[in-house]
Amino acid sequence: EAQVTQNPRYLITVTGKKLTVTCSQNMNHEYMSWYRQDPGLGLRQIYYSMNVEVTDKGDVPEGYKVSRKEKRNFPLILESPSPNQTSLYFCASSSSFRGTGDNEQFFGPGTRLTVL
Amino acid sequence: DAKTTQPPSMDCAEGRAANLPCNHSTISGNEYVYWYRQIHSQGPQYIIHGLKNNETNEMASLIITEDRKSSTLILPHATLRDTAVYYCIVRVARSGGYQKVTFGTGTKLQVIP
């Protein structure tokens, strides 16, 4: 089954304790992205990657790091989490542009993070 | 990427057509219009996309105005399961893949029995 998986699904942590949220896709997609969702603010892009070793900032990258060492994985790293990073996080993937616009994003189930 | 504007909320009677508008007045020629929906706090789900022609699939129809500055997503026979937040985004199509994507806050559609 084609899917995007995220782990963990729920996490409660404390300020300053480094954490990693993993994201993996089995569709051989080139493009992967992380979003956060907060009440009233919709989905905001954190980082994206167009392929292995190619990453770039989205709209809200502060406080986050990413890496893309393998095509299927795109972990989100919070080196020193703070309470304002409490949010619902989504990972997504899509294929690269092939001229038809058939590059819809497939989203993971989400990770609900609480930083105390 | 062009920004989009959507009404924050809409109601629709069950069984009737739901017409969700989206304004993307600054869209450029190589940007596609995509629609997604999010049910509760699940991951958003792709619905449909288009460039300049109207499109239809098993879920919905997409009507894009001739000047491409706005579009309408049509759910022909809304059911209670269509209650969700609907996002309209525009995304540039260029070789090497899409880049930054802006989702906005979407339209919360409430289907009423």
mmCIF file of C-alpha atoms in Angstrom:
data_model
loop_
_atom_site.group_PDB
_atom_site.id
_atom_site.type_symbol
_atom_site.label_atom_id
_atom_site.label_comp_id
_atom_site.label_asym_id
_atom_site.label_seq_id
_atom_site.Cartn_x
_atom_site.Cartn_y
_atom_site.Cartn_z
ATOM 1 C CA GLU A 1 0.000 0.000 0.000
ATOM 2 C CA ALA A 2 1.313 3.427 -0.992
ATOM 3 C CA GLN A 3 1.718 5.491 2.117
ATOM 4 C CA VAL A 4 3.554 8.086 4.137
ATOM 5 C CA THR A 5 4.300 7.044 7.692
ATOM 6 C CA GLN A 6 5.269 9.224 10.630
ATOM 7 C CA ASN A 7 6.588 8.288 14.041
ATOM 8 C CA PRO A 8 5.756 8.910 16.747
ATOM 9 C CA ARG A 9 2.091 9.798 16.349
ATOM 10 C CA TYR A 10 1.941 11.463 19.746
ATOM 11 C CA LEU A 11 4.755 12.885 21.814
ATOM 12 C CA ILE A 12 4.930 14.877 25.015
ATOM 13 C CA THR A 13 8.346 16.241 25.878
ATOM 14 C CA VAL A 14 10.026 18.982 27.865
ATOM 15 C CA THR A 15 11.728 22.163 26.783
ATOM 16 C CA GLY A 16 15.241 21.647 25.473
ATOM 17 C CA LYS A 17 15.174 17.892 25.033
ATOM 18 C CA LYS A 18 16.211 17.081 21.472
ATOM 19 C CA LEU A 19 13.756 15.025 19.469
ATOM 20 C CA THR A 20 13.328 13.621 15.976
ATOM 21 C CA VAL A 21 10.090 12.915 14.156
ATOM 22 C CA THR A 22 10.594 10.401 11.396
ATOM 23 C CA CYS A 23 8.867 10.392 8.021
ATOM 24 C CA SER A 24 9.079 7.654 5.432
ATOM 25 C CA GLN A 25 7.381 7.113 2.075
ATOM 26 C CA ASN A 26 7.276 4.015 -0.109
ATOM 27 C CA MET A 27 6.299 5.663 -3.414
ATOM 28 C CA ASN A 28 9.798 6.590 -4.624
ATOM 29 C CA HIS A 29 8.841 10.260 -4.505
ATOM 30 C CA GLU A 30 11.465 12.909 -5.062
ATOM 31 C CA TYR A 31 9.692 15.710 -3.203
ATOM 32 C CA MET A 32 9.065 15.626 0.554
ATOM 33 C CA SER A 33 7.895 18.315 2.920
ATOM 34 C CA TRP A 34 7.061 19.077 6.536
ATOM 35 C CA TYR A 35 4.128 21.214 7.684
ATOM 36 C CA ARG A 36 2.856 22.341 11.024
ATOM 37 C CA GLN A 37 -0.764 23.090 11.764
ATOM 38 C CA ASP A 38 -1.953 25.405 14.492
ATOM 39 C CA PRO A 39 -5.492 26.585 15.281
ATOM 40 C CA GLY A 40 -6.463 29.512 13.065
ATOM 41 C CA LEU A 41 -3.222 29.419 11.093
ATOM 42 C CA GLY A 42 -3.841 26.576 8.670
ATOM 43 C CA LEU A 43 -0.991 24.484 7.306
ATOM 44 C CA ARG A 44 2.391 26.162 7.187
ATOM 45 C CA GLN A 45 5.381 24.681 5.453
ATOM 46 C CA ILE A 46 8.511 24.191 7.552
ATOM 47 C CA TYR A 47 11.014 22.647 5.163
ATOM 48 C CA TYR A 48 10.912 20.823 1.885
ATOM 49 C CA SER A 49 13.264 18.663 -0.127
ATOM 50 C CA MET A 50 13.279 18.222 -3.863
ATOM 51 C CA ASN A 51 15.584 15.215 -3.772
ATOM 52 C CA VAL A 52 18.354 13.516 -1.806
ATOM 53 C CA GLU A 53 20.697 16.077 -0.225
ATOM 54 C CA VAL A 54 18.547 18.974 -1.516
ATOM 55 C CA THR A 55 16.550 20.812 1.134
ATOM 56 C CA ASP A 56 15.209 24.333 1.521
ATOM 57 C CA LYS A 57 13.278 26.466 3.958
ATOM 58 C CA GLY A 58 9.553 26.874 3.900
ATOM 59 C CA ASP A 59 7.642 29.652 5.622
ATOM 60 C CA VAL A 60 8.407 28.745 9.252
ATOM 61 C CA PRO A 61 11.825 27.009 9.458
ATOM 62 C CA GLU A 62 13.095 28.576 12.704
ATOM 63 C CA GLY A 63 13.868 26.012 15.382
ATOM 64 C CA TYR A 64 13.811 23.027 13.033
ATOM 65 C CA LYS A 65 16.342 21.032 11.067
ATOM 66 C CA VAL A 66 15.890 18.401 8.381
ATOM 67 C CA SER A 67 18.051 16.015 6.438
ATOM 68 C CA ARG A 68 17.515 13.947 3.302
ATOM 69 C CA LYS A 69 20.152 11.265 3.140
ATOM 70 C CA GLU A 70 17.899 8.693 1.546
ATOM 71 C CA LYS A 71 15.054 9.191 -0.893
ATOM 72 C CA ARG A 72 12.444 7.530 1.268
ATOM 73 C CA ASN A 73 13.177 9.284 4.582
ATOM 74 C CA PHE A 74 12.882 12.902 5.646
ATOM 75 C CA PRO A 75 13.262 13.314 9.428
ATOM 76 C CA LEU A 76 12.332 16.516 11.247
ATOM 77 C CA ILE A 77 14.707 17.443 14.058
ATOM 78 C CA LEU A 78 14.001 19.774 16.944
ATOM 79 C CA GLU A 79 17.381 20.414 18.571
ATOM 80 C CA SER A 80 15.981 22.367 21.517
ATOM 81 C CA PRO A 81 12.190 22.246 21.527
ATOM 82 C CA SER A 82 10.235 25.099 23.033
ATOM 83 C CA PRO A 83 6.544 25.371 23.998
ATOM 84 C CA ASN A 84 5.771 27.418 20.872
ATOM 85 C CA GLN A 85 6.603 24.318 18.833
ATOM 86 C CA THR A 86 3.636 22.513 20.311
ATOM 87 C CA SER A 87 1.666 21.691 17.205
ATOM 88 C CA LEU A 88 0.313 19.057 14.828
ATOM 89 C CA TYR A 89 2.959 18.101 12.281
ATOM 90 C CA PHE A 90 2.421 16.560 8.863
ATOM 91 C CA CYS A 91 4.883 15.066 6.455
ATOM 92 C CA ALA A 92 4.018 14.874 2.758
ATOM 93 C CA SER A 93 5.571 13.551 -0.425
ATOM 94 C CA SER A 94 4.969 13.876 -4.144
ATOM 95 C CA SER A 95 6.606 12.976 -7.396
ATOM 96 C CA SER A 96 8.487 15.578 -9.402
ATOM 97 C CA PHE A 97 6.904 17.679 -12.091
ATOM 98 C CA ARG A 98 6.267 15.732 -15.287
ATOM 99 C CA GLY A 99 4.335 18.284 -17.287
ATOM 100 C CA THR A 100 0.822 17.245 -16.370
ATOM 101 C CA GLY A 101 0.535 18.618 -12.864
ATOM 102 C CA ASP A 102 -0.015 15.086 -11.584
ATOM 103 C CA ASN A 103 2.108 15.738 -8.570
ATOM 104 C CA GLU A 104 -0.398 15.747 -5.751
ATOM 105 C CA GLN A 105 1.025 15.492 -2.280
ATOM 106 C CA PHE A 106 0.372 12.445 -0.149
ATOM 107 C CA PHE A 107 0.200 13.257 3.533
ATOM 108 C CA GLY A 108 1.112 11.238 6.569
ATOM 109 C CA PRO A 109 -1.289 10.760 9.503
ATOM 110 C CA GLY A 110 0.267 13.523 11.580
ATOM 111 C CA THR A 111 2.313 13.783 14.768
ATOM 112 C CA ARG A 112 0.853 15.657 17.696
ATOM 113 C CA LEU A 113 3.687 17.197 19.669
ATOM 114 C CA THR A 114 3.383 18.850 23.050
ATOM 115 C CA VAL A 115 6.384 20.673 24.536
ATOM 116 C CA LEU A 116 6.045 21.482 28.229
ATOM 117 C CA ASP B 1 3.750 30.872 -5.618
ATOM 118 C CA ALA B 2 0.519 32.860 -5.859
ATOM 119 C CA LYS B 3 -1.564 33.213 -2.729
ATOM 120 C CA THR B 4 -5.165 32.142 -2.550
ATOM 121 C CA THR B 5 -8.221 33.554 -0.794
ATOM 122 C CA GLN B 6 -11.100 31.399 0.400
ATOM 123 C CA PRO B 7 -14.151 32.102 2.552
ATOM 124 C CA PRO B 8 -13.546 30.825 6.079
ATOM 125 C CA SER B 9 -16.734 28.773 6.260
ATOM 126 C CA MET B 10 -19.737 27.550 4.271
ATOM 127 C CA ASP B 11 -22.821 25.422 4.889
ATOM 128 C CA CYS B 12 -24.434 23.049 2.433
ATOM 129 C CA ALA B 13 -27.545 20.896 2.692
ATOM 130 C CA GLU B 14 -26.992 17.184 2.359
ATOM 131 C CA GLY B 15 -27.647 16.006 -1.202
ATOM 132 C CA ARG B 16 -27.172 19.445 -2.688
ATOM 133 C CA ALA B 17 -24.171 20.634 -4.650
ATOM 134 C CA ALA B 18 -21.450 22.343 -2.637
ATOM 135 C CA ASN B 19 -19.675 25.131 -4.524
ATOM 136 C CA LEU B 20 -16.458 26.265 -2.892
ATOM 137 C CA PRO B 21 -14.830 29.369 -4.377
ATOM 138 C CA CYS B 22 -11.168 30.272 -4.452
ATOM 139 C CA ASN B 23 -9.549 33.470 -5.582
ATOM 140 C CA HIS B 24 -6.029 33.352 -6.999
ATOM 141 C CA SER B 25 -5.802 36.652 -8.816
ATOM 142 C CA THR B 26 -1.994 36.667 -8.964
ATOM 143 C CA ILE B 27 -1.674 33.228 -10.512
ATOM 144 C CA SER B 28 0.924 32.905 -13.223
ATOM 145 C CA GLY B 29 0.829 30.870 -16.389
ATOM 146 C CA ASN B 30 2.733 27.876 -15.092
ATOM 147 C CA GLU B 31 0.845 27.471 -11.831
ATOM 148 C CA TYR B 32 -1.651 24.697 -11.317
ATOM 149 C CA VAL B 33 -4.659 24.935 -8.997
ATOM 150 C CA TYR B 34 -4.936 22.077 -6.501
ATOM 151 C CA TRP B 35 -7.670 21.268 -4.036
ATOM 152 C CA TYR B 36 -7.246 19.218 -0.881
ATOM 153 C CA ARG B 37 -9.498 18.504 2.038
ATOM 154 C CA GLN B 38 -8.813 17.688 5.654
ATOM 155 C CA ILE B 39 -11.275 15.771 7.794
ATOM 156 C CA HIS B 40 -10.864 16.507 11.499
ATOM 157 C CA SER B 41 -7.109 16.401 12.162
ATOM 158 C CA GLN B 42 -6.249 13.753 9.607
ATOM 159 C CA GLY B 43 -3.648 14.342 6.922
ATOM 160 C CA PRO B 44 -5.010 16.406 4.009
ATOM 161 C CA GLN B 45 -6.303 14.408 1.070
ATOM 162 C CA TYR B 46 -5.898 15.367 -2.573
ATOM 163 C CA ILE B 47 -9.138 16.006 -4.482
ATOM 164 C CA ILE B 48 -8.431 17.454 -7.918
ATOM 165 C CA HIS B 49 -6.193 19.811 -9.844
ATOM 166 C CA GLY B 50 -6.231 21.807 -13.076
ATOM 167 C CA LEU B 51 -4.308 24.311 -15.162
ATOM 168 C CA LYS B 52 -6.875 26.120 -17.299
ATOM 169 C CA ASN B 53 -9.471 23.596 -18.423
ATOM 170 C CA ASN B 54 -12.328 22.380 -16.284
ATOM 171 C CA GLU B 55 -11.668 19.021 -14.708
ATOM 172 C CA THR B 56 -13.830 16.280 -13.272
ATOM 173 C CA ASN B 57 -13.051 13.118 -11.392
ATOM 174 C CA GLU B 58 -14.956 10.715 -9.200
ATOM 175 C CA MET B 59 -14.815 13.079 -6.243
ATOM 176 C CA ALA B 60 -15.469 16.528 -7.651
ATOM 177 C CA SER B 61 -15.403 19.013 -10.501
ATOM 178 C CA LEU B 62 -13.088 21.968 -10.829
ATOM 179 C CA ILE B 63 -14.166 25.041 -12.758
ATOM 180 C CA ILE B 64 -11.426 27.556 -13.578
ATOM 181 C CA THR B 65 -12.373 30.942 -15.005
ATOM 182 C CA GLU B 66 -11.016 31.896 -18.387
ATOM 183 C CA ASP B 67 -8.638 34.457 -16.898
ATOM 184 C CA ARG B 68 -7.582 31.831 -14.297
ATOM 185 C CA LYS B 69 -7.960 34.306 -11.468
ATOM 186 C CA SER B 70 -10.503 32.209 -9.634
ATOM 187 C CA SER B 71 -11.843 28.685 -9.448
ATOM 188 C CA THR B 72 -14.710 26.736 -7.919
ATOM 189 C CA LEU B 73 -14.657 23.254 -6.507
ATOM 190 C CA ILE B 74 -17.973 21.497 -6.915
ATOM 191 C CA LEU B 75 -19.056 18.519 -4.849
ATOM 192 C CA PRO B 76 -22.126 17.481 -6.828
ATOM 193 C CA HIS B 77 -24.082 15.717 -4.093
ATOM 194 C CA ALA B 78 -22.668 16.618 -0.706
ATOM 195 C CA THR B 79 -22.887 14.025 2.061
ATOM 196 C CA LEU B 80 -22.186 14.319 5.771
ATOM 197 C CA ARG B 81 -18.802 12.708 5.129
ATOM 198 C CA ASP B 82 -17.844 15.732 3.020
ATOM 199 C CA THR B 83 -17.776 17.919 6.128
ATOM 200 C CA ALA B 84 -14.152 19.030 6.204
ATOM 201 C CA VAL B 85 -11.768 21.927 5.671
ATOM 202 C CA TYR B 86 -11.083 22.456 1.973
ATOM 203 C CA TYR B 87 -7.828 23.999 0.825
ATOM 204 C CA CYS B 88 -7.171 25.620 -2.510
ATOM 205 C CA ILE B 89 -3.501 26.065 -3.389
ATOM 206 C CA VAL B 90 -1.573 27.083 -6.441
ATOM 207 C CA ARG B 91 1.674 25.430 -7.182
ATOM 208 C CA VAL B 92 4.220 26.293 -9.774
ATOM 209 C CA ALA B 93 5.171 23.519 -12.139
ATOM 210 C CA ARG B 94 8.824 23.635 -13.011
ATOM 211 C CA SER B 95 11.400 21.059 -13.830
ATOM 212 C CA GLY B 96 13.029 19.608 -10.757
ATOM 213 C CA GLY B 97 9.850 19.568 -8.764
ATOM 214 C CA TYR B 98 7.654 21.907 -6.846
ATOM 215 C CA GLN B 99 9.093 24.196 -4.310
ATOM 216 C CA LYS B 100 7.521 26.184 -1.519
ATOM 217 C CA VAL B 101 3.836 25.489 -0.998
ATOM 218 C CA THR B 102 1.386 27.765 0.810
ATOM 219 C CA PHE B 103 -1.827 26.206 2.064
ATOM 220 C CA GLY B 104 -3.567 29.017 3.884
ATOM 221 C CA THR B 105 -6.487 28.465 6.250
ATOM 222 C CA GLY B 106 -9.023 26.955 3.840
ATOM 223 C CA THR B 107 -12.850 26.832 3.907
ATOM 224 C CA LYS B 108 -14.610 24.866 6.595
ATOM 225 C CA LEU B 109 -17.551 23.168 4.871
ATOM 226 C CA GLN B 110 -20.369 21.984 7.099
ATOM 227 C CA VAL B 111 -22.833 19.630 5.425
ATOM 228 C CA ILE B 112 -26.174 19.851 7.184
ATOM 229 C CA PRO B 113 -28.640 16.922 7.323
#
